[in-house]
mmCIF file of C-alpha atoms and ligand atoms in Angstrom:
data_model
loop_
_atom_site.group_PDB
_atom_site.id
_atom_site.type_symbol
_atom_site.label_atom_id
_atom_site.label_comp_id
_atom_site.label_asym_id
_atom_site.label_seq_id
_atom_site.Cartn_x
_atom_site.Cartn_y
_atom_site.Cartn_z
ATOM 1 C CA UNK A 7 -0.026 0.035 -0.219
ATOM 2 C CA UNK A 8 1.334 3.429 -0.773
ATOM 3 C CA UNK A 9 1.191 6.263 1.598
ATOM 4 C CA UNK A 10 -1.078 8.093 -0.294
ATOM 5 C CA UNK A 11 -3.832 5.338 0.248
ATOM 6 C CA UNK A 12 -2.801 4.971 3.766
ATOM 7 C CA UNK A 13 -3.195 8.553 4.379
ATOM 8 C CA UNK A 14 -6.882 8.262 2.772
ATOM 9 C CA UNK A 15 -7.693 5.445 4.578
ATOM 10 C CA UNK A 16 -6.865 6.291 8.013
ATOM 11 C CA UNK A 17 -8.173 9.822 7.408
ATOM 12 C CA UNK A 18 -12.002 8.037 6.196
ATOM 13 C CA UNK A 19 -11.370 5.905 9.378
ATOM 14 C CA UNK A 20 -10.591 8.920 11.797
ATOM 15 C CA UNK A 21 -13.601 10.758 10.177
ATOM 16 C CA UNK A 22 -15.840 7.817 10.859
ATOM 17 C CA UNK A 23 -14.666 7.476 14.022
ATOM 18 C CA UNK A 24 -15.220 10.936 15.336
ATOM 19 C CA UNK A 25 -18.721 10.668 14.103
ATOM 20 C CA UNK A 26 -19.392 7.668 16.193
ATOM 21 C CA UNK A 27 -17.733 9.331 19.224
ATOM 22 C CA UNK A 28 -20.121 12.325 18.579
ATOM 23 C CA UNK A 29 -22.903 10.388 17.978
ATOM 24 C CA UNK A 30 -22.566 8.595 21.414
ATOM 25 C CA UNK A 31 -25.307 9.032 24.132
ATOM 26 C CA UNK A 32 -24.367 7.894 27.426
ATOM 27 C CA UNK A 33 -21.151 6.922 29.147
ATOM 28 C CA UNK A 34 -21.442 3.445 28.400
ATOM 29 C CA UNK A 35 -22.024 4.275 24.843
ATOM 30 C CA UNK A 36 -18.584 6.032 24.923
ATOM 31 C CA UNK A 37 -17.029 3.472 26.256
ATOM 32 C CA UNK A 38 -18.325 1.123 23.511
ATOM 33 C CA UNK A 39 -16.842 3.365 20.845
ATOM 34 C CA UNK A 40 -13.621 3.631 22.558
ATOM 35 C CA UNK A 41 -12.849 0.039 22.559
ATOM 36 C CA UNK A 42 -14.170 -0.195 18.913
ATOM 37 C CA UNK A 43 -11.692 2.365 17.860
ATOM 38 C CA UNK A 44 -8.765 2.230 19.852
ATOM 39 C CA UNK A 45 -8.903 -1.328 21.460
ATOM 40 C CA UNK A 46 -6.598 -4.096 20.585
ATOM 41 C CA UNK A 47 -9.204 -5.254 17.828
ATOM 42 C CA UNK A 48 -9.543 -2.105 16.195
ATOM 43 C CA UNK A 49 -8.894 -1.019 12.469
ATOM 44 C CA UNK A 50 -6.468 1.409 13.551
ATOM 45 C CA UNK A 51 -4.447 -1.017 15.708
ATOM 46 C CA UNK A 52 -4.095 -3.237 13.155
ATOM 47 C CA UNK A 53 -2.673 -0.517 10.794
ATOM 48 C CA UNK A 54 -0.124 0.139 13.630
ATOM 49 C CA UNK A 55 0.956 -3.291 13.449
ATOM 50 C CA UNK A 56 1.557 -3.406 9.637
ATOM 51 C CA UNK A 57 4.067 -0.786 10.269
ATOM 52 C CA UNK A 58 6.841 -2.834 10.739
ATOM 53 C CA UNK A 59 6.314 -4.419 7.095
ATOM 54 C CA UNK A 60 6.686 -0.854 5.439
ATOM 55 C CA UNK A 61 9.916 0.217 3.675
ATOM 56 C CA UNK A 62 12.162 1.999 6.114
ATOM 57 C CA UNK A 63 11.849 5.323 4.194
ATOM 58 C CA UNK A 64 7.961 5.460 4.520
ATOM 59 C CA UNK A 65 7.700 4.860 8.253
ATOM 60 C CA UNK A 66 8.219 8.259 9.528
ATOM 61 C CA UNK A 67 5.376 9.542 7.409
ATOM 62 C CA UNK A 68 3.188 6.498 8.162
ATOM 63 C CA UNK A 69 3.617 6.747 11.753
ATOM 64 C CA UNK A 70 2.861 10.352 11.850
ATOM 65 C CA UNK A 71 -0.442 9.841 10.126
ATOM 66 C CA UNK A 72 -1.309 6.820 12.316
ATOM 67 C CA UNK A 73 -0.663 9.047 15.370
ATOM 68 C CA UNK A 74 -2.243 12.037 14.393
ATOM 69 C CA UNK A 75 -5.701 9.668 13.616
ATOM 70 C CA UNK A 76 -5.111 8.133 17.077
ATOM 71 C CA UNK A 77 -4.946 11.325 18.557
ATOM 72 C CA UNK A 78 -8.125 12.872 17.011
ATOM 73 C CA UNK A 79 -10.072 10.120 17.937
ATOM 74 C CA UNK A 80 -8.874 10.387 21.682
ATOM 75 C CA UNK A 81 -9.584 14.011 21.562
ATOM 76 C CA UNK A 82 -13.583 13.341 20.220
ATOM 77 C CA UNK A 83 -13.953 10.714 22.799
ATOM 78 C CA UNK A 84 -12.573 12.706 25.612
ATOM 79 C CA UNK A 85 -14.400 15.628 24.744
ATOM 80 C CA UNK A 86 -17.933 13.364 24.036
ATOM 81 C CA UNK A 87 -17.266 12.442 27.602
ATOM 82 C CA UNK A 88 -16.806 15.946 29.106
ATOM 83 C CA UNK A 89 -20.197 16.986 27.014
ATOM 84 C CA UNK A 90 -21.961 14.211 28.499
ATOM 85 C CA UNK A 91 -21.103 14.639 32.223
ATOM 86 C CA UNK A 92 -21.738 18.153 31.796
ATOM 87 C CA UNK A 93 -25.166 17.510 30.490
ATOM 88 C CA UNK A 94 -25.923 14.974 33.226
ATOM 89 C CA UNK A 95 -24.803 17.845 36.050
ATOM 90 C CA UNK A 96 -26.903 20.186 34.178
ATOM 91 C CA UNK A 97 -30.027 17.829 34.494
ATOM 92 C CA UNK A 98 -29.335 16.990 38.037
ATOM 93 C CA UNK A 99 -29.427 20.719 39.003
ATOM 94 C CA UNK A 100 -32.435 21.187 37.206
ATOM 95 C CA UNK A 101 -34.537 18.545 38.513
ATOM 96 C CA UNK A 102 -32.985 17.530 42.241
ATOM 97 C CA UNK A 103 -33.942 20.888 43.991
ATOM 98 C CA UNK A 104 -32.577 21.725 46.984
ATOM 99 C CA UNK A 105 -34.544 24.206 49.269
ATOM 100 C CA UNK A 106 -31.580 25.503 50.865
ATOM 101 C CA UNK A 107 -33.887 27.848 53.197
ATOM 102 C CA UNK A 108 -35.918 24.450 54.683
ATOM 103 C CA UNK A 109 -34.831 24.479 58.650
ATOM 104 C CA UNK A 110 -32.195 21.702 59.518
ATOM 105 C CA UNK A 111 -33.314 18.892 61.666
ATOM 106 C CA UNK A 112 -32.475 19.729 65.231
ATOM 107 C CA UNK A 113 -29.856 17.461 66.863
ATOM 108 C CA UNK A 114 -30.964 17.152 70.626
ATOM 109 C CA UNK A 115 -28.015 16.930 72.979
ATOM 110 C CA UNK A 116 -28.239 14.106 75.732
ATOM 111 C CA UNK A 117 -28.502 15.149 79.321
ATOM 112 C CA UNK A 118 -28.461 13.300 82.397
ATOM 113 C CA UNK A 119 -31.887 12.705 84.236
ATOM 114 C CA UNK A 120 -32.247 14.470 87.552
ATOM 115 C CA UNK A 121 -32.812 10.703 88.996
ATOM 116 C CA UNK A 122 -29.540 10.064 87.919
ATOM 117 C CA UNK A 123 -27.732 13.201 88.889
ATOM 118 C CA UNK A 124 -29.251 12.662 92.627
ATOM 119 C CA UNK A 125 -28.220 9.032 92.629
ATOM 120 C CA UNK A 126 -24.746 10.041 91.440
ATOM 121 C CA UNK A 127 -24.373 12.695 93.914
ATOM 122 C CA UNK A 128 -25.451 10.617 96.931
ATOM 123 C CA UNK A 129 -23.160 7.640 95.825
ATOM 124 C CA UNK A 130 -20.371 10.331 95.599
ATOM 125 C CA UNK A 131 -20.678 11.551 98.949
ATOM 126 C CA UNK A 132 -21.304 8.114 100.687
ATOM 127 C CA UNK A 133 -18.279 6.502 98.991
ATOM 128 C CA UNK A 134 -16.117 10.014 100.240
ATOM 129 C CA UNK A 135 -17.278 8.498 103.658
ATOM 130 C CA UNK A 136 -16.026 5.184 103.122
ATOM 131 C CA UNK A 137 -19.046 3.542 101.798
ATOM 132 C CA UNK A 138 -19.223 0.650 99.312
ATOM 133 C CA UNK A 139 -21.937 0.528 96.686
ATOM 134 C CA UNK A 140 -23.809 -2.668 96.469
ATOM 135 C CA UNK A 141 -27.233 -3.964 94.712
ATOM 136 C CA UNK A 142 -29.630 -6.179 95.381
ATOM 137 C CA UNK A 143 -32.474 -8.135 93.367
ATOM 138 C CA UNK A 144 -35.934 -6.135 92.332
ATOM 139 C CA UNK A 145 -37.481 -9.566 92.589
ATOM 140 C CA UNK A 146 -37.439 -10.953 96.486
ATOM 141 C CA UNK A 147 -39.107 -13.100 98.557
ATOM 142 C CA UNK A 148 -41.315 -12.326 101.709
ATOM 143 C CA UNK A 149 -38.551 -13.552 103.742
ATOM 144 C CA UNK A 150 -35.977 -10.986 102.588
ATOM 145 C CA UNK A 151 -38.159 -8.134 102.201
ATOM 146 C CA UNK A 152 -39.736 -8.398 105.264
ATOM 147 C CA UNK A 153 -39.516 -11.253 107.737
ATOM 148 C CA UNK A 154 -35.754 -11.256 108.213
ATOM 149 C CA UNK A 155 -36.475 -7.571 108.572
ATOM 150 C CA UNK A 156 -38.426 -7.964 111.635
ATOM 151 C CA UNK A 157 -41.678 -7.693 109.975
ATOM 152 C CA UNK A 158 -43.667 -10.674 111.488
ATOM 153 C CA UNK A 159 -46.436 -12.534 109.672
ATOM 154 C CA UNK A 160 -49.933 -10.572 110.045
ATOM 155 C CA UNK A 161 -47.871 -7.389 111.414
ATOM 156 C CA UNK A 162 -49.650 -4.193 110.653
ATOM 157 C CA UNK A 163 -46.287 -2.510 109.335
ATOM 158 C CA UNK A 164 -46.636 -4.627 106.356
ATOM 159 C CA UNK A 165 -49.564 -2.631 105.418
ATOM 160 C CA UNK A 166 -47.483 0.347 105.360
ATOM 161 C CA UNK A 167 -46.166 -0.646 102.003
ATOM 162 C CA UNK A 168 -48.579 -1.823 99.254
ATOM 163 C CA UNK A 169 -47.073 -4.862 97.859
ATOM 164 C CA UNK A 170 -46.890 -5.896 94.281
ATOM 165 C CA UNK A 171 -47.000 -9.917 94.638
ATOM 166 C CA UNK A 172 -45.856 -12.124 91.437
ATOM 167 C CA UNK A 173 -45.394 -15.618 90.924
ATOM 168 C CA UNK A 174 -48.747 -16.440 92.734
ATOM 169 C CA UNK A 175 -47.470 -14.671 95.897
ATOM 170 C CA UNK A 176 -44.340 -16.632 96.078
ATOM 171 C CA UNK A 177 -42.265 -13.849 95.143
ATOM 172 C CA UNK A 178 -42.933 -9.870 95.337
ATOM 173 C CA UNK A 179 -41.365 -6.771 94.077
ATOM 174 C CA UNK A 180 -39.194 -5.307 96.880
ATOM 175 C CA UNK A 181 -41.052 -2.391 98.200
ATOM 176 C CA UNK A 182 -38.032 -1.124 99.717
ATOM 177 C CA UNK A 183 -34.347 -0.975 99.408
ATOM 178 C CA UNK A 184 -33.758 -2.353 103.098
ATOM 179 C CA UNK A 185 -33.656 -6.200 101.924
ATOM 180 C CA UNK A 186 -29.991 -5.448 100.740
ATOM 181 C CA UNK A 187 -28.988 -5.327 104.350
ATOM 182 C CA UNK A 188 -29.956 -8.449 104.753
ATOM 183 C CA UNK A 189 -28.150 -9.950 101.482
ATOM 184 C CA UNK A 190 -25.216 -8.125 102.072
ATOM 185 C CA UNK A 191 -24.758 -9.233 106.213
ATOM 186 C CA UNK A 192 -25.205 -12.648 105.139
ATOM 187 C CA UNK A 193 -22.491 -12.566 102.460
ATOM 188 C CA UNK A 194 -20.038 -10.704 104.369
ATOM 189 C CA UNK A 195 -18.941 -10.327 107.852
ATOM 190 C CA UNK A 196 -18.781 -7.051 109.641
ATOM 191 C CA UNK A 197 -17.345 -4.181 109.776
ATOM 192 C CA UNK A 198 -19.477 -3.272 107.013
ATOM 193 C CA UNK A 199 -20.109 0.102 105.238
ATOM 194 C CA UNK A 200 -22.556 -0.243 102.491
ATOM 195 C CA UNK A 201 -24.826 2.315 100.500
ATOM 196 C CA UNK A 202 -27.569 0.276 97.961
ATOM 197 C CA UNK A 203 -29.251 2.375 95.669
ATOM 198 C CA UNK A 204 -32.052 0.802 93.342
ATOM 199 C CA UNK A 205 -35.721 0.504 92.295
ATOM 200 C CA UNK A 206 -38.365 -0.093 94.756
ATOM 201 C CA UNK A 207 -42.080 -1.004 93.968
ATOM 202 C CA UNK A 208 -45.227 -0.019 95.456
ATOM 203 C CA UNK A 209 -48.986 -0.465 94.535
ATOM 204 C CA UNK A 210 -49.509 3.443 94.958
ATOM 205 C CA UNK A 211 -49.821 6.497 92.322
ATOM 206 C CA UNK A 212 -50.429 10.386 92.987
ATOM 207 C CA UNK A 213 -48.556 13.646 92.824
ATOM 208 C CA UNK A 214 -46.077 12.373 95.216
ATOM 209 C CA UNK A 215 -46.224 8.630 94.703
ATOM 210 C CA UNK A 216 -45.088 6.427 91.797
ATOM 211 C CA UNK A 217 -45.525 2.769 91.402
ATOM 212 C CA UNK A 218 -41.812 2.403 90.562
ATOM 213 C CA UNK A 219 -39.288 4.828 92.445
ATOM 214 C CA UNK A 220 -35.726 4.696 93.798
ATOM 215 C CA UNK A 221 -33.988 4.977 97.334
ATOM 216 C CA UNK A 222 -31.025 4.516 98.627
ATOM 217 C CA UNK A 223 -30.161 2.424 101.578
ATOM 218 C CA UNK A 224 -27.248 2.919 103.544
ATOM 219 C CA UNK A 225 -25.874 0.942 106.705
ATOM 220 C CA UNK A 226 -23.116 0.679 108.839
ATOM 221 C CA UNK A 227 -22.514 -2.207 111.230
ATOM 222 C CA UNK A 228 -19.244 -2.629 113.618
ATOM 223 C CA UNK A 229 -18.391 -3.049 117.156
ATOM 224 C CA UNK A 230 -19.723 0.061 119.243
ATOM 225 C CA UNK A 231 -21.598 1.796 116.673
ATOM 226 C CA UNK A 232 -24.074 4.085 118.302
ATOM 227 C CA UNK A 233 -26.627 6.877 117.592
ATOM 228 C CA UNK A 234 -24.183 9.532 117.437
ATOM 229 C CA UNK A 235 -22.527 7.854 114.569
ATOM 230 C CA UNK A 236 -25.605 7.904 112.655
ATOM 231 C CA UNK A 237 -26.637 11.599 113.391
ATOM 232 C CA UNK A 238 -22.955 12.603 112.538
ATOM 233 C CA UNK A 239 -23.084 10.670 109.112
ATOM 234 C CA UNK A 240 -26.411 12.252 108.414
ATOM 235 C CA UNK A 241 -25.338 15.678 109.280
ATOM 236 C CA UNK A 242 -22.477 15.291 107.062
ATOM 237 C CA UNK A 243 -24.365 13.981 104.244
ATOM 238 C CA UNK A 244 -27.191 16.801 104.217
ATOM 239 C CA UNK A 245 -24.381 19.425 104.521
ATOM 240 C CA UNK A 246 -22.574 18.218 101.564
ATOM 241 C CA UNK A 247 -26.049 17.782 99.588
ATOM 242 C CA UNK A 248 -27.677 20.953 100.345
ATOM 243 C CA UNK A 249 -25.083 23.296 102.146
ATOM 244 C CA UNK A 250 -23.235 23.528 105.208
ATOM 245 C CA UNK A 251 -25.541 25.903 106.660
ATOM 246 C CA UNK A 252 -28.595 23.104 106.532
ATOM 247 C CA UNK A 253 -29.800 21.974 109.908
ATOM 248 C CA UNK A 254 -30.948 18.448 110.827
ATOM 249 C CA UNK A 255 -33.806 17.515 113.099
ATOM 250 C CA UNK A 256 -34.909 14.006 114.231
ATOM 251 C CA UNK A 257 -38.116 12.772 115.272
ATOM 252 C CA UNK A 258 -39.081 9.701 117.197
ATOM 253 C CA UNK A 259 -40.628 7.336 114.860
ATOM 254 C CA UNK A 260 -40.889 3.616 114.343
ATOM 255 C CA UNK A 261 -39.646 1.038 111.540
ATOM 256 C CA UNK A 262 -39.493 -2.854 112.220
ATOM 257 C CA UNK A 263 -35.892 -3.051 111.315
ATOM 258 C CA UNK A 264 -34.722 -0.239 113.892
ATOM 259 C CA UNK A 265 -34.881 0.593 117.187
ATOM 260 C CA UNK A 266 -34.715 3.388 117.873
ATOM 261 C CA UNK A 267 -36.120 4.955 114.888
ATOM 262 C CA UNK A 268 -36.222 8.384 113.518
ATOM 263 C CA UNK A 269 -37.562 10.521 110.696
ATOM 264 C CA UNK A 270 -35.180 12.916 109.593
ATOM 265 C CA UNK A 271 -36.142 16.573 108.431
ATOM 266 C CA UNK A 272 -33.452 18.995 106.990
ATOM 267 C CA UNK A 273 -34.181 22.558 107.539
ATOM 268 C CA UNK A 274 -36.215 23.940 104.452
ATOM 269 C CA UNK A 275 -34.025 25.123 101.470
ATOM 270 C CA UNK A 276 -36.643 27.163 100.185
ATOM 271 C CA UNK A 277 -37.259 29.593 103.167
ATOM 272 C CA UNK A 278 -34.405 28.719 105.245
ATOM 273 C CA UNK A 279 -36.620 27.580 107.870
ATOM 274 C CA UNK A 280 -38.552 30.721 107.989
ATOM 275 C CA UNK A 281 -41.557 28.634 106.579
ATOM 276 C CA UNK A 282 -42.915 28.721 103.176
ATOM 277 C CA UNK A 283 -45.265 26.955 100.991
ATOM 278 C CA UNK A 284 -43.219 23.718 100.380
ATOM 279 C CA UNK A 285 -42.321 23.052 103.730
ATOM 280 C CA UNK A 286 -46.434 24.031 104.946
ATOM 281 C CA UNK A 287 -44.681 26.803 107.155
ATOM 282 C CA UNK A 288 -43.120 24.325 109.091
ATOM 283 C CA UNK A 289 -39.686 25.249 108.311
ATOM 284 C CA UNK A 290 -38.548 21.753 107.750
ATOM 285 C CA UNK A 291 -38.915 18.850 105.284
ATOM 286 C CA UNK A 292 -38.503 15.169 105.644
ATOM 287 C CA UNK A 293 -35.952 13.609 104.139
ATOM 288 C CA UNK A 294 -35.417 9.924 105.238
ATOM 289 C CA UNK A 295 -35.893 7.478 107.907
ATOM 290 C CA UNK A 296 -33.181 6.069 109.885
ATOM 291 C CA UNK A 297 -32.397 4.109 113.044
ATOM 292 C CA UNK A 298 -30.265 1.788 114.845
ATOM 293 C CA UNK A 299 -30.633 -1.769 113.195
ATOM 294 C CA UNK A 300 -33.086 -3.916 115.351
ATOM 295 C CA UNK A 301 -30.925 -6.665 117.233
ATOM 296 C CA UNK A 302 -33.904 -9.181 115.822
ATOM 297 C CA UNK A 303 -32.748 -8.214 112.356
ATOM 298 C CA UNK A 304 -28.730 -8.597 113.430
ATOM 299 C CA UNK A 305 -30.161 -12.284 114.966
ATOM 300 C CA UNK A 306 -31.646 -13.084 111.338
ATOM 301 C CA UNK A 307 -28.366 -12.827 109.521
ATOM 302 C CA UNK A 308 -26.462 -15.134 112.474
ATOM 303 C CA UNK A 309 -24.965 -11.484 114.000
ATOM 304 C CA UNK A 310 -24.389 -11.506 117.603
ATOM 305 C CA UNK A 311 -26.446 -8.269 118.636
ATOM 306 C CA UNK A 312 -23.988 -8.051 121.805
ATOM 307 C CA UNK A 313 -20.962 -7.968 119.864
ATOM 308 C CA UNK A 314 -22.000 -6.081 116.662
ATOM 309 C CA UNK A 315 -24.197 -2.977 116.665
ATOM 310 C CA UNK A 316 -25.266 -0.826 113.348
ATOM 311 C CA UNK A 317 -26.983 1.972 112.120
ATOM 312 C CA UNK A 318 -29.300 2.267 108.880
ATOM 313 C CA UNK A 319 -30.984 4.813 106.984
ATOM 314 C CA UNK A 320 -33.158 4.705 103.349
ATOM 315 C CA UNK A 321 -34.120 7.770 101.663
ATOM 316 C CA UNK A 322 -36.316 8.195 98.327
ATOM 317 C CA UNK A 323 -34.339 9.915 95.579
ATOM 318 C CA UNK A 324 -37.518 11.263 93.887
ATOM 319 C CA UNK A 325 -37.993 13.257 96.942
ATOM 320 C CA UNK A 326 -34.545 14.588 97.143
ATOM 321 C CA UNK A 327 -34.768 15.345 93.617
ATOM 322 C CA UNK A 328 -37.996 17.011 93.568
ATOM 323 C CA UNK A 329 -36.811 19.171 96.489
ATOM 324 C CA UNK A 330 -33.373 19.959 95.006
ATOM 325 C CA UNK A 331 -34.766 21.142 91.699
ATOM 326 C CA UNK A 332 -38.216 22.431 92.903
ATOM 327 C CA UNK A 333 -40.342 19.797 91.339
ATOM 328 C CA UNK A 334 -44.046 19.684 92.213
ATOM 329 C CA UNK A 335 -45.333 16.410 90.622
ATOM 330 C CA UNK A 336 -43.421 13.244 90.813
ATOM 331 C CA UNK A 337 -45.010 12.018 87.520
ATOM 332 C CA UNK A 338 -42.646 14.767 85.714
ATOM 333 C CA UNK A 339 -39.574 12.380 86.412
ATOM 334 C CA UNK A 340 -41.142 9.276 84.701
ATOM 335 C CA UNK A 341 -43.103 10.994 81.627
ATOM 336 C CA UNK A 342 -39.812 11.812 79.970
ATOM 337 C CA UNK A 343 -40.915 14.638 78.169
ATOM 338 C CA UNK A 344 -37.663 16.470 76.592
ATOM 339 C CA UNK A 345 -39.278 20.293 77.473
ATOM 340 C CA UNK A 346 -38.769 18.847 81.399
ATOM 341 C CA UNK A 347 -35.664 17.152 80.649
ATOM 342 C CA UNK A 348 -34.462 19.913 79.088
ATOM 343 C CA UNK A 349 -34.283 21.960 81.816
ATOM 344 C CA UNK A 350 -31.662 20.311 83.719
HETATM 345 N N1 LIG B 5 -37.116 0.988 104.125
HETATM 346 C C1 LIG B 5 -37.948 2.110 104.837
HETATM 347 C C2 LIG B 5 -38.845 2.576 103.835
HETATM 348 O O1 LIG B 5 -39.169 2.311 102.777
HETATM 349 C C3 LIG B 5 -36.719 3.423 104.843
HETATM 350 C C4 LIG B 5 -36.036 3.230 105.864
HETATM 351 C C5 LIG B 5 -36.419 3.788 107.191
HETATM 352 C C6 LIG B 5 -34.889 2.510 105.654
HETATM 353 C C7 LIG B 5 -35.750 3.896 108.215
HETATM 354 C C8 LIG B 5 -34.053 2.218 106.811
HETATM 355 C C9 LIG B 5 -34.144 3.014 108.182
HETATM 356 O O2 LIG B 5 -32.647 1.840 106.684
HETATM 357 O O3 LIG B 5 -33.530 2.577 109.163
HETATM 358 O O4 LIG B 5 -39.779 3.163 104.423
#
């Protein structure tokens, strides 16, 4: 083949190729054209392979012709590719319309629940005094919840706590955290200093009572523990919780598992003791029950009351949280309404 014919053939090839490239109507079609025009089996590639057989004098010119054709095809393909990409972008911009003025979705920030905050604070205060944290089961037996805590059968004090029974009365949902005293004293020998936070259950519901609520039980058993230790511990506790100006007052009371027993009041943190709506003008607010562990309780866990004595106390977390944050309806603490929780 002479150079003249080669040049004409290749020119025709290139023109046809460029036409095909321009006609490709999508990315896949462009790719097919590329393979057909420039791939190993294309006419152009065969021509290139034939170069070696040409007379040496013709090679430079023939090479230049083929390279020019190759370049023309590559350029046409790249141009068509760019055109199609721009078209697709233009189409997307026309049809996928974003309204930049729409407000974004709020990303709410998580917060601690007031119950959790008070629990953490109590744990912090008591662990600072050397108490260890221990938990007990929420489903209890009558023995742990009542009997071993010196509530005899038919004792009227059982009616103080409306009990949820389960498994046909074989088990109950603990009505207080006091049974953790029993678990702990059966497990380990004194000296013991333990606080037991947890959920408790009572068949009761109104603005100040919830069927599920939280208590922290605390107790300390050692030799020669006396009422002064109890009072000192509680005083320290309320000073840390409500500030050093808070006063405490102990009123004689009754609990089956303590003797003597006391109800513990703190001076009202809203009026400083002057009298207000929250403390019903008394200047005092009741926050916990306490006492010296009854000898019968120690006996029920095989401790000799002549050798060991102890104090115990129990307080409701919801009540402490309500007083601390000025919340007047206990149900707010359980509804988990974000508008309420966001205040903390
Ligand atoms: N368990 C009592 C209750 O739920 C609270 C209590 C009172 C616990 C006196 C004590 C205590 O440990 O000494 O009402």
